[in-house]
mmCIF file of C-alpha atoms in Angstrom:
data_model
loop_
_atom_site.group_PDB
_atom_site.id
_atom_site.type_symbol
_atom_site.label_atom_id
_atom_site.label_comp_id
_atom_site.label_asym_id
_atom_site.label_seq_id
_atom_site.Cartn_x
_atom_site.Cartn_y
_atom_site.Cartn_z
ATOM 1 C CA MET A 1 131.726 90.431 72.078
ATOM 2 C CA LYS A 2 135.192 88.995 71.617
ATOM 3 C CA ARG A 3 137.548 90.640 69.123
ATOM 4 C CA TRP A 4 140.222 89.068 66.975
ATOM 5 C CA HIS A 5 143.718 89.038 68.395
ATOM 6 C CA ILE A 6 146.906 87.874 66.780
ATOM 7 C CA ARG A 7 146.831 84.552 68.649
ATOM 8 C CA ASP A 8 143.325 83.718 67.413
ATOM 9 C CA ILE A 9 144.221 84.679 63.863
ATOM 10 C CA ILE A 10 147.244 82.396 63.906
ATOM 11 C CA LEU A 11 145.188 79.634 65.542
ATOM 12 C CA VAL A 12 142.421 79.715 62.959
ATOM 13 C CA THR A 13 144.985 79.719 60.149
ATOM 14 C CA ILE A 14 146.983 76.807 61.555
ATOM 15 C CA LEU A 15 143.737 74.904 62.106
ATOM 16 C CA ALA A 16 142.693 75.528 58.503
ATOM 17 C CA ILE A 17 146.061 74.319 57.237
ATOM 18 C CA PHE A 18 145.832 71.164 59.365
ATOM 19 C CA MET A 19 142.400 70.411 57.966
ATOM 20 C CA GLY A 20 143.644 71.084 54.448
ATOM 21 C CA VAL A 21 146.533 68.654 54.946
ATOM 22 C CA ILE A 22 144.285 65.945 56.426
ATOM 23 C CA PHE A 23 141.672 66.319 53.703
ATOM 24 C CA TRP A 24 144.243 66.174 50.960
ATOM 25 C CA VAL A 25 144.112 62.365 51.227
ATOM 26 C CA ILE A 26 140.449 62.162 50.261
ATOM 27 C CA THR A 27 140.914 63.817 46.846
ATOM 28 C CA PRO A 28 141.580 60.422 45.183
ATOM 29 C CA LEU A 29 138.498 59.073 46.966
ATOM 30 C CA TYR A 30 136.455 61.860 45.392
ATOM 31 C CA SER A 31 137.769 61.051 41.929
ATOM 32 C CA ALA A 32 137.113 57.338 42.462
ATOM 33 C CA LEU A 33 133.546 57.952 43.658
ATOM 34 C CA THR A 34 132.926 60.213 40.674
ATOM 35 C CA ALA A 35 134.239 57.575 38.294
ATOM 36 C CA VAL A 36 131.951 54.961 39.852
ATOM 37 C CA PHE A 37 128.834 57.146 39.892
ATOM 38 C CA ALA A 38 129.347 58.992 36.594
ATOM 39 C CA PRO A 39 128.168 56.314 34.127
ATOM 40 C CA MET A 40 124.793 56.074 35.899
ATOM 41 C CA GLY A 41 124.401 59.840 35.814
ATOM 42 C CA LEU A 42 124.857 60.067 39.576
ATOM 43 C CA GLN A 43 128.043 62.163 39.626
ATOM 44 C CA PRO A 44 126.698 64.828 42.044
ATOM 45 C CA LEU A 45 126.238 62.114 44.667
ATOM 46 C CA ALA A 46 130.029 61.806 44.961
ATOM 47 C CA ASN A 47 130.099 65.488 45.746
ATOM 48 C CA GLU A 48 127.217 65.274 48.222
ATOM 49 C CA ILE A 49 128.671 62.322 50.131
ATOM 50 C CA LEU A 50 131.974 64.103 50.748
ATOM 51 C CA LEU A 51 130.697 67.648 51.148
ATOM 52 C CA GLY A 52 130.529 67.317 54.921
ATOM 53 C CA VAL A 53 134.270 66.709 54.973
ATOM 54 C CA TRP A 54 135.100 69.821 52.934
ATOM 55 C CA THR A 55 132.858 71.993 55.107
ATOM 56 C CA MET A 56 134.055 70.645 58.457
ATOM 57 C CA ALA A 57 136.685 73.346 59.058
ATOM 58 C CA GLY A 58 133.877 75.891 59.482
ATOM 59 C CA PRO A 59 131.947 74.416 62.421
ATOM 60 C CA LEU A 60 135.143 73.172 64.071
ATOM 61 C CA ALA A 61 136.780 76.615 63.937
ATOM 62 C CA GLY A 62 133.530 78.245 65.042
ATOM 63 C CA PHE A 63 133.209 75.897 68.007
ATOM 64 C CA VAL A 64 136.833 76.070 69.144
ATOM 65 C CA ILE A 65 137.560 79.772 68.604
ATOM 66 C CA ARG A 66 134.159 81.293 69.475
ATOM 67 C CA ILE A 67 134.620 84.697 67.885
ATOM 68 C CA PRO A 68 132.167 86.012 65.284
ATOM 69 C CA GLY A 69 133.559 85.233 61.859
ATOM 70 C CA ALA A 70 135.643 82.252 62.994
ATOM 71 C CA ALA A 71 133.655 79.713 60.969
ATOM 72 C CA THR A 72 133.775 81.797 57.793
ATOM 73 C CA LEU A 73 137.450 82.592 58.186
ATOM 74 C CA GLY A 74 138.336 78.968 58.970
ATOM 75 C CA GLU A 75 136.612 77.712 55.858
ATOM 76 C CA LEU A 76 137.935 80.518 53.626
ATOM 77 C CA LEU A 77 141.510 79.930 54.776
ATOM 78 C CA GLY A 78 141.041 76.215 54.142
ATOM 79 C CA ALA A 79 140.208 77.142 50.558
ATOM 80 C CA VAL A 80 143.275 79.394 50.336
ATOM 81 C CA VAL A 81 145.458 76.532 51.556
ATOM 82 C CA GLU A 82 143.966 74.242 48.936
ATOM 83 C CA MET A 83 144.535 76.832 46.226
ATOM 84 C CA PHE A 84 148.200 77.347 47.011
ATOM 85 C CA LEU A 85 148.850 73.652 47.722
ATOM 86 C CA GLY A 86 148.039 73.149 44.067
ATOM 87 C CA GLY A 87 144.361 72.236 44.183
ATOM 88 C CA ILE A 88 142.910 72.091 40.714
ATOM 89 C CA TRP A 89 139.803 74.141 41.500
ATOM 90 C CA GLY A 90 141.993 77.136 42.229
ATOM 91 C CA ALA A 91 140.386 80.440 43.015
ATOM 92 C CA GLY A 92 136.920 78.978 42.477
ATOM 93 C CA THR A 93 137.366 77.350 45.885
ATOM 94 C CA LEU A 94 137.693 80.806 47.439
ATOM 95 C CA ILE A 95 134.092 81.656 46.603
ATOM 96 C CA SER A 96 132.894 78.196 47.670
ATOM 97 C CA GLY A 97 134.917 78.632 50.869
ATOM 98 C CA VAL A 98 133.136 81.860 51.729
ATOM 99 C CA VAL A 99 129.732 80.377 50.844
ATOM 100 C CA GLN A 100 130.329 77.258 52.958
ATOM 101 C CA GLY A 101 131.874 79.182 55.840
ATOM 102 C CA PHE A 102 129.059 81.687 55.874
ATOM 103 C CA GLY A 103 126.580 78.808 55.864
ATOM 104 C CA SER A 104 128.160 77.379 59.030
ATOM 105 C CA GLU A 105 128.462 80.838 60.533
ATOM 106 C CA LEU A 106 124.687 81.364 60.327
ATOM 107 C CA GLY A 107 124.213 78.463 62.741
ATOM 108 C CA PHE A 108 126.429 80.128 65.330
ATOM 109 C CA MET A 109 124.878 83.502 64.604
ATOM 110 C CA ALA A 110 121.416 82.055 65.273
ATOM 111 C CA THR A 111 122.509 81.151 68.800
ATOM 112 C CA ARG A 112 124.174 84.592 69.111
ATOM 113 C CA TYR A 113 127.588 83.092 69.801
ATOM 114 C CA ARG A 114 126.505 82.176 73.334
ATOM 115 C CA HIS A 115 125.569 78.533 73.224
ATOM 116 C CA TYR A 116 127.961 75.875 72.122
ATOM 117 C CA ASN A 117 126.222 72.525 72.119
ATOM 118 C CA TRP A 118 124.318 69.998 70.008
ATOM 119 C CA VAL A 119 121.680 72.499 69.016
ATOM 120 C CA THR A 120 124.259 74.924 67.648
ATOM 121 C CA LEU A 121 126.003 72.249 65.608
ATOM 122 C CA THR A 122 122.740 70.859 64.232
ATOM 123 C CA LEU A 123 121.591 74.354 63.286
ATOM 124 C CA SER A 124 124.956 75.011 61.706
ATOM 125 C CA ALA A 125 124.723 71.786 59.686
ATOM 126 C CA LEU A 126 121.275 72.804 58.500
ATOM 127 C CA THR A 127 122.281 76.343 57.486
ATOM 128 C CA THR A 128 125.422 75.022 55.773
ATOM 129 C CA THR A 129 123.319 72.613 53.727
ATOM 130 C CA LEU A 130 120.739 75.256 52.811
ATOM 131 C CA VAL A 131 123.235 77.915 51.797
ATOM 132 C CA THR A 132 125.555 75.622 49.835
ATOM 133 C CA PHE A 133 122.583 73.948 48.151
ATOM 134 C CA ALA A 134 121.207 77.271 46.976
ATOM 135 C CA TRP A 135 124.653 77.984 45.574
ATOM 136 C CA SER A 136 124.735 74.611 43.763
ATOM 137 C CA LEU A 137 121.303 75.263 42.255
ATOM 138 C CA ALA A 138 122.727 78.253 40.429
ATOM 139 C CA ARG A 139 126.377 77.427 39.915
ATOM 140 C CA GLU A 140 126.313 73.728 39.149
ATOM 141 C CA GLY A 141 122.972 73.917 37.376
ATOM 142 C CA TYR A 142 121.180 71.704 39.950
ATOM 143 C CA ILE A 143 118.078 73.717 39.139
ATOM 144 C CA ALA A 144 117.599 71.582 36.020
ATOM 145 C CA TYR A 145 117.266 68.302 37.952
ATOM 146 C CA HIS A 146 113.964 66.539 38.476
ATOM 147 C CA LEU A 147 112.527 67.288 41.895
ATOM 148 C CA GLY A 148 112.868 63.716 43.183
ATOM 149 C CA PHE A 149 116.564 63.554 42.381
ATOM 150 C CA LEU A 150 117.064 67.021 43.832
ATOM 151 C CA LEU A 151 115.511 65.910 47.119
ATOM 152 C CA LEU A 152 117.798 62.887 47.212
ATOM 153 C CA LEU A 153 120.840 65.126 46.681
ATOM 154 C CA PHE A 154 119.672 67.460 49.425
ATOM 155 C CA ALA A 155 119.109 64.610 51.874
ATOM 156 C CA VAL A 156 122.530 63.081 51.185
ATOM 157 C CA ARG A 157 124.210 66.461 51.541
ATOM 158 C CA PHE A 158 122.525 67.149 54.861
ATOM 159 C CA ALA A 159 123.435 63.682 56.154
ATOM 160 C CA SER A 160 127.069 64.216 55.184
ATOM 161 C CA VAL A 161 127.297 67.693 56.688
ATOM 162 C CA PHE A 162 125.584 66.460 59.847
ATOM 163 C CA VAL A 163 127.880 63.447 60.257
ATOM 164 C CA PHE A 164 131.090 65.452 59.831
ATOM 165 C CA GLY A 165 130.164 68.972 60.898
ATOM 166 C CA GLY A 166 127.802 67.772 63.630
ATOM 167 C CA ILE A 167 128.643 64.360 65.068
ATOM 168 C CA LEU A 168 132.374 64.233 64.401
ATOM 169 C CA THR A 169 132.839 67.861 65.452
ATOM 170 C CA LYS A 170 130.947 67.164 68.685
ATOM 171 C CA LEU A 171 133.106 64.106 69.412
ATOM 172 C CA ILE A 172 136.256 66.179 68.855
ATOM 173 C CA THR A 173 135.072 69.021 71.057
ATOM 174 C CA ASN A 174 134.060 66.513 73.754
ATOM 175 C CA LEU A 175 137.669 65.372 73.874
ATOM 176 C CA LEU A 176 138.848 68.992 74.028
ATOM 177 C CA ASP A 177 136.373 69.695 76.798
ATOM 178 C CA ARG A 178 137.658 66.788 78.855
ATOM 179 C CA ALA A 179 141.187 68.113 78.413
ATOM 180 C CA HIS A 180 139.954 71.536 79.655
ATOM 181 C CA VAL A 181 141.319 73.471 76.721
ATOM 182 C CA LEU A 182 138.063 75.081 75.557
ATOM 183 C CA LYS A 183 137.344 78.517 76.998
ATOM 184 C CA HIS A 184 133.820 79.006 78.287
ATOM 185 C CA MET B 1 148.766 93.559 37.692
ATOM 186 C CA ASN B 2 148.319 94.478 41.339
ATOM 187 C CA PRO B 3 147.481 91.227 43.232
ATOM 188 C CA SER B 4 144.528 92.662 45.196
ATOM 189 C CA LEU B 5 142.868 93.995 42.052
ATOM 190 C CA LYS B 6 143.635 90.759 40.249
ATOM 191 C CA LEU B 7 141.846 88.839 43.007
ATOM 192 C CA ALA B 8 138.908 91.245 42.927
ATOM 193 C CA LEU B 9 138.624 90.908 39.148
ATOM 194 C CA LEU B 10 138.692 87.147 39.334
ATOM 195 C CA VAL B 11 136.087 86.880 42.092
ATOM 196 C CA LEU B 12 133.756 89.373 40.398
ATOM 197 C CA ILE B 13 133.895 87.593 37.042
ATOM 198 C CA ALA B 14 133.507 84.163 38.649
ATOM 199 C CA LEU B 15 130.472 85.367 40.595
ATOM 200 C CA GLU B 16 128.947 86.914 37.521
ATOM 201 C CA ILE B 17 129.318 83.894 35.259
ATOM 202 C CA SER B 18 127.803 81.742 38.018
ATOM 203 C CA PHE B 19 124.486 83.465 37.449
ATOM 204 C CA THR B 20 124.539 84.231 33.727
ATOM 205 C CA HIS B 21 124.051 81.841 30.833
ATOM 206 C CA VAL B 22 126.278 83.000 27.989
ATOM 207 C CA TRP B 23 128.583 80.193 26.910
ATOM 208 C CA THR B 24 130.464 82.323 24.369
ATOM 209 C CA VAL B 25 131.715 84.569 27.164
ATOM 210 C CA ASN B 26 132.809 81.488 29.128
ATOM 211 C CA VAL B 27 134.773 80.321 26.091
ATOM 212 C CA ALA B 28 136.310 83.777 25.655
ATOM 213 C CA LEU B 29 137.390 83.713 29.326
ATOM 214 C CA ILE B 30 138.895 80.258 28.824
ATOM 215 C CA VAL B 31 140.895 81.444 25.800
ATOM 216 C CA VAL B 32 142.118 84.601 27.518
ATOM 217 C CA SER B 33 143.136 82.678 30.665
ATOM 218 C CA LEU B 34 144.942 80.124 28.528
ATOM 219 C CA ILE B 35 146.883 82.828 26.687
ATOM 220 C CA LEU B 36 147.763 84.490 30.002
ATOM 221 C CA MET B 37 148.926 81.175 31.458
ATOM 222 C CA VAL B 38 151.115 80.366 28.450
ATOM 223 C CA TRP B 39 152.459 83.927 28.662
ATOM 224 C CA GLY B 40 153.192 83.365 32.359
ATOM 225 C CA HIS B 41 155.198 80.173 31.637
ATOM 226 C CA VAL B 42 152.822 77.726 33.289
ATOM 227 C CA THR B 43 154.184 74.234 32.658
ATOM 228 C CA PHE B 44 152.581 71.969 30.097
ATOM 229 C CA LYS B 45 151.917 69.307 32.725
ATOM 230 C CA ARG B 46 149.987 71.761 34.858
ATOM 231 C CA LEU B 47 147.994 72.964 31.849
ATOM 232 C CA ALA B 48 147.104 69.394 30.959
ATOM 233 C CA MET B 49 145.855 68.779 34.514
ATOM 234 C CA LEU B 50 143.896 72.023 34.488
ATOM 235 C CA THR B 51 142.196 70.828 31.302
ATOM 236 C CA LEU B 52 141.622 67.128 31.900
ATOM 237 C CA ILE B 53 140.259 67.276 35.441
ATOM 238 C CA PRO B 54 137.497 69.865 34.896
ATOM 239 C CA ALA B 55 136.691 68.219 31.550
ATOM 240 C CA PHE B 56 136.196 64.915 33.369
ATOM 241 C CA PHE B 57 134.088 66.366 36.194
ATOM 242 C CA GLY B 58 132.233 68.688 33.829
ATOM 243 C CA ALA B 59 131.376 65.842 31.474
ATOM 244 C CA ALA B 60 130.176 63.720 34.400
ATOM 245 C CA LEU B 61 127.956 66.558 35.638
ATOM 246 C CA VAL B 62 126.560 67.229 32.158
ATOM 247 C CA TRP B 63 125.838 63.530 31.678
ATOM 248 C CA SER B 64 124.084 63.411 35.022
ATOM 249 C CA LEU B 65 122.003 66.511 34.186
ATOM 250 C CA THR B 66 121.004 64.886 30.894
ATOM 251 C CA LEU B 67 119.872 61.655 32.535
ATOM 252 C CA ARG B 68 118.253 63.019 35.677
ATOM 253 C CA GLY B 69 117.027 66.426 34.645
ATOM 254 C CA THR B 70 115.376 68.552 32.024
ATOM 255 C CA ALA B 71 118.288 70.661 30.833
ATOM 256 C CA SER B 72 118.443 72.055 27.281
ATOM 257 C CA ASN B 73 121.599 71.646 25.216
ATOM 258 C CA HIS B 74 122.332 75.332 25.648
ATOM 259 C CA PHE B 75 122.149 74.977 29.443
ATOM 260 C CA LEU B 76 124.487 71.971 29.377
ATOM 261 C CA LEU B 77 126.990 73.865 27.244
ATOM 262 C CA VAL B 78 126.869 76.784 29.678
ATOM 263 C CA ILE B 79 127.478 74.516 32.690
ATOM 264 C CA PHE B 80 130.379 72.707 31.032
ATOM 265 C CA THR B 81 132.167 75.841 29.796
ATOM 266 C CA ARG B 82 131.519 77.508 33.145
ATOM 267 C CA MET B 83 133.382 74.759 35.018
ATOM 268 C CA VAL B 84 136.367 74.930 32.694
ATOM 269 C CA ALA B 85 136.368 78.737 32.833
ATOM 270 C CA TYR B 86 136.465 78.647 36.647
ATOM 271 C CA VAL B 87 139.414 76.309 36.689
ATOM 272 C CA TYR B 88 141.334 78.202 34.017
ATOM 273 C CA MET B 89 140.830 81.580 35.672
ATOM 274 C CA GLY B 90 141.715 80.094 39.052
ATOM 275 C CA GLY B 91 144.746 78.405 37.534
ATOM 276 C CA TRP B 92 145.927 81.662 36.031
ATOM 277 C CA PHE B 93 145.603 83.389 39.402
ATOM 278 C CA ALA B 94 147.213 80.672 41.520
ATOM 279 C CA GLN B 95 150.072 80.084 39.073
ATOM 280 C CA THR B 96 150.980 83.730 38.550
ATOM 281 C CA THR B 97 150.494 85.145 42.056
ATOM 282 C CA ASN B 98 152.975 84.890 44.885
ATOM 283 C CA PRO B 99 151.213 84.358 48.257
ATOM 284 C CA LEU B 100 153.632 86.728 50.022
ATOM 285 C CA THR B 101 153.054 89.523 47.496
ATOM 286 C CA LEU B 102 149.304 88.945 47.679
ATOM 287 C CA THR B 103 149.290 89.249 51.470
ATOM 288 C CA ARG B 104 151.428 92.401 51.354
ATOM 289 C CA SER B 105 149.150 93.870 48.737
ATOM 290 C CA LEU B 106 146.031 93.033 50.741
ATOM 291 C CA GLU B 107 147.560 94.802 53.722
ATOM 292 C CA GLN B 108 148.833 97.884 51.866
ATOM 293 C CA ASN B 109 146.328 98.317 49.039
ATOM 294 C CA ALA B 110 143.158 96.674 50.370
ATOM 295 C CA LYS B 111 143.666 97.938 53.951
ATOM 296 C CA LEU B 112 143.453 94.505 55.564
ATOM 297 C CA PRO B 113 144.434 95.041 59.251
ATOM 298 C CA SER B 114 148.103 94.178 59.679
ATOM 299 C CA LYS B 115 147.346 91.682 62.469
ATOM 300 C CA PHE B 116 145.515 89.540 59.912
ATOM 301 C CA ALA B 117 148.199 89.896 57.253
ATOM 302 C CA TYR B 118 151.059 88.966 59.599
ATOM 303 C CA GLY B 119 148.988 86.368 61.436
ATOM 304 C CA PHE B 120 148.285 84.558 58.150
ATOM 305 C CA LEU B 121 151.911 84.795 57.071
ATOM 306 C CA ALA B 122 153.197 83.494 60.401
ATOM 307 C CA ALA B 123 150.889 80.475 60.199
ATOM 308 C CA PHE B 124 151.485 79.777 56.518
ATOM 309 C CA ASN B 125 155.204 79.610 57.130
ATOM 310 C CA LEU B 126 154.514 76.654 59.425
ATOM 311 C CA MET B 127 153.115 74.645 56.509
ATOM 312 C CA PRO B 128 155.977 72.089 56.324
ATOM 313 C CA LYS B 129 155.910 71.689 60.109
ATOM 314 C CA ILE B 130 152.167 71.106 60.013
ATOM 315 C CA GLN B 131 152.503 68.433 57.349
ATOM 316 C CA ALA B 132 155.210 66.738 59.394
ATOM 317 C CA GLU B 133 153.064 66.935 62.540
ATOM 318 C CA VAL B 134 150.151 65.081 60.897
ATOM 319 C CA ALA B 135 152.559 62.347 59.815
ATOM 320 C CA THR B 136 154.066 62.209 63.326
ATOM 321 C CA ILE B 137 150.681 61.926 65.025
ATOM 322 C CA LYS B 138 149.663 59.104 62.706
ATOM 323 C CA ALA B 139 152.969 57.271 63.180
ATOM 324 C CA ALA B 140 152.830 57.653 66.967
ATOM 325 C CA ALA B 141 149.343 56.148 67.004
ATOM 326 C CA LEU B 142 150.457 53.302 64.757
ATOM 327 C CA MET B 143 153.159 52.382 67.247
ATOM 328 C CA ARG B 144 150.379 51.642 69.715
ATOM 329 C CA GLY B 145 148.472 49.716 67.071
ATOM 330 C CA GLN B 146 145.982 52.535 66.528
ATOM 331 C CA VAL B 147 145.125 53.566 62.986
ATOM 332 C CA LEU B 148 143.948 57.184 62.667
ATOM 333 C CA HIS B 149 141.682 57.987 59.706
ATOM 334 C CA PHE B 150 140.254 61.291 58.570
ATOM 335 C CA TRP B 151 137.123 60.415 60.544
ATOM 336 C CA SER B 152 138.975 59.697 63.842
ATOM 337 C CA PRO B 153 138.256 62.317 66.531
ATOM 338 C CA GLN B 154 141.639 61.569 68.188
ATOM 339 C CA LEU B 155 143.489 62.788 65.113
ATOM 340 C CA TYR B 156 141.750 66.174 65.229
ATOM 341 C CA PHE B 157 142.096 66.365 68.987
ATOM 342 C CA LYS B 158 145.870 66.044 68.792
ATOM 343 C CA VAL B 159 146.064 68.395 65.840
ATOM 344 C CA ILE B 160 144.064 71.083 67.650
ATOM 345 C CA LEU B 161 146.259 70.790 70.749
ATOM 346 C CA ALA B 162 149.337 71.301 68.563
ATOM 347 C CA ALA B 163 147.660 74.251 66.824
ATOM 348 C CA MET B 164 146.841 75.870 70.168
ATOM 349 C CA ASN B 165 150.367 75.394 71.412
ATOM 350 C CA TRP B 166 151.980 76.808 68.312
ATOM 351 C CA SER B 167 149.642 79.786 68.047
ATOM 352 C CA ASP B 168 150.423 80.714 71.660
ATOM 353 C CA GLN B 169 154.141 80.480 71.008
ATOM 354 C CA LEU B 170 154.054 82.329 67.678
ATOM 355 C CA ALA B 171 151.884 85.120 69.065
ATOM 356 C CA ALA B 172 154.226 85.486 72.059
ATOM 357 C CA ALA B 173 157.229 85.494 69.751
ATOM 358 C CA MET B 174 155.723 88.205 67.561
ATOM 359 C CA THR B 175 154.800 90.354 70.545
ATOM 360 C CA SER B 176 158.258 89.992 72.042
ATOM 361 C CA HIS B 177 159.737 91.123 68.727
ATOM 362 C CA GLY B 178 157.771 94.325 68.943
ATOM 363 C CA PHE B 179 154.644 93.519 66.957
ATOM 364 C CA VAL B 180 151.783 95.683 68.235
ATOM 365 C CA GLU B 181 148.263 95.095 66.948
ATOM 366 C CA ASP B 182 146.687 98.062 65.177
ATOM 367 C CA ALA B 183 149.856 100.165 65.490
ATOM 368 C CA PRO B 184 150.916 102.113 62.359
ATOM 369 C CA ARG B 185 153.605 100.302 60.379
ATOM 370 C CA THR B 186 156.176 101.031 57.727
ATOM 371 C CA HIS B 187 156.750 98.592 54.892
ATOM 372 C CA ALA B 188 159.999 96.999 53.751
ATOM 373 C CA THR B 189 158.481 96.247 50.344
ATOM 374 C CA GLU B 190 155.928 98.554 48.798
ATOM 375 C CA ILE B 191 153.406 96.980 46.437
ATOM 376 C CA PRO B 192 152.588 99.535 43.733
ATOM 377 C CA LEU B 193 148.991 100.285 42.807
ATOM 378 C CA VAL B 194 149.030 102.411 39.664
ATOM 379 C CA THR B 195 146.457 103.795 37.256
ATOM 380 C CA ARG B 196 147.262 101.020 34.787
ATOM 381 C CA ASP B 197 145.983 98.411 37.309
ATOM 382 C CA TRP B 198 142.673 100.240 37.657
ATOM 383 C CA ILE B 199 142.344 100.575 33.874
ATOM 384 C CA MET B 200 142.911 96.848 33.471
ATOM 385 C CA LEU B 201 140.343 96.024 36.157
ATOM 386 C CA VAL B 202 137.642 98.353 34.844
ATOM 387 C CA GLY B 203 138.433 97.574 31.186
ATOM 388 C CA SER B 204 138.148 93.805 31.731
ATOM 389 C CA LEU B 205 134.922 94.164 33.671
ATOM 390 C CA VAL B 206 133.402 96.398 30.956
ATOM 391 C CA LEU B 207 134.387 93.874 28.285
ATOM 392 C CA VAL B 208 132.723 91.054 30.241
ATOM 393 C CA GLN B 209 129.550 93.141 30.706
ATOM 394 C CA ILE B 210 129.401 93.873 26.982
ATOM 395 C CA GLY B 211 129.840 90.182 26.224
ATOM 396 C CA LEU B 212 127.163 89.144 28.696
ATOM 397 C CA PHE B 213 124.499 91.653 27.815
ATOM 398 C CA VAL B 214 124.886 92.264 24.097
ATOM 399 C CA GLY B 215 122.847 89.181 23.265
ATOM 400 C CA LEU B 216 125.485 86.540 22.506
ATOM 401 C CA PRO B 217 124.312 82.896 22.784
#
């Protein structure tokens, strides 16, 4: 199995910073969505719709770098970037980063870091949703929601993670593949 | 306090209050973090942001739980104070910890392999260049009448190519300056880890345990 070398470490960090910089622009969108949904008691939906964007660094890093731990590290470093860029959620994002990254990592682990295709990304989207949702049940008190609403939240979260971590990531890696920069 | 232990303390407490339901402890953590932030000269503007934003999101979440769920008032209070406590503790950490010192401490005190410590530092120093690169890529696309959004694959494609290029060059530069992975190193700046740090870590954790399990509401 591949080990971490200095080049990969720098690559995953630069990638995480790039994602952090790109995603910085959607923070106002998050606030706006929250403001729109909040009066109807639908605030978590804002979070669910955008969650796929926050968790995208994981599958992308996992797919491009292909070393065990790449997805977790990519997502964790994204959180570190956010923390030191002045993100409000501070060190709380570190724990979320590990949870989200580990969720994506499970998808790659399930295919034993050998297959990099649609199946891997779909699996990764599924594990990300499951792991982060379990975390939300405890941390954000989702456990107290009615079952119907909970199912809606879960479905929206999976759709979001699948669109960004699955479809968009696949489109990006297709481009990289055509440019022959992905190692097989 | 030693940055590695400070980080450990913060993560442990944050994890613990994620699974426990004692709002008084959350409030105590908020007060202590606030005192520490004022002590550490955090600006008023920053403090206001650290208060208003979680209050807004926390209130929205509590409102949503009231309308769409079966939460008791006690549960709602726990969730709200938990969110503010997270942000305050995180704010205290981020505002009073220097990233360079933290990385050095993780390498020296927490035994993080030096290739990770220096790899992170090398990349983080590119931050301004990375920000400029995103702007350049977007501007270059605009010149051809192409608008790149955060959902455009082309944007990420170009970004990843730049990242690959730079990581190759940085890694080569570090190697040519004598950086050897896993080789023993000496340190220009030593980060002290003294008994006082351990006492503060253990003492704080004990206090939190007492608060959580003594039967407070």
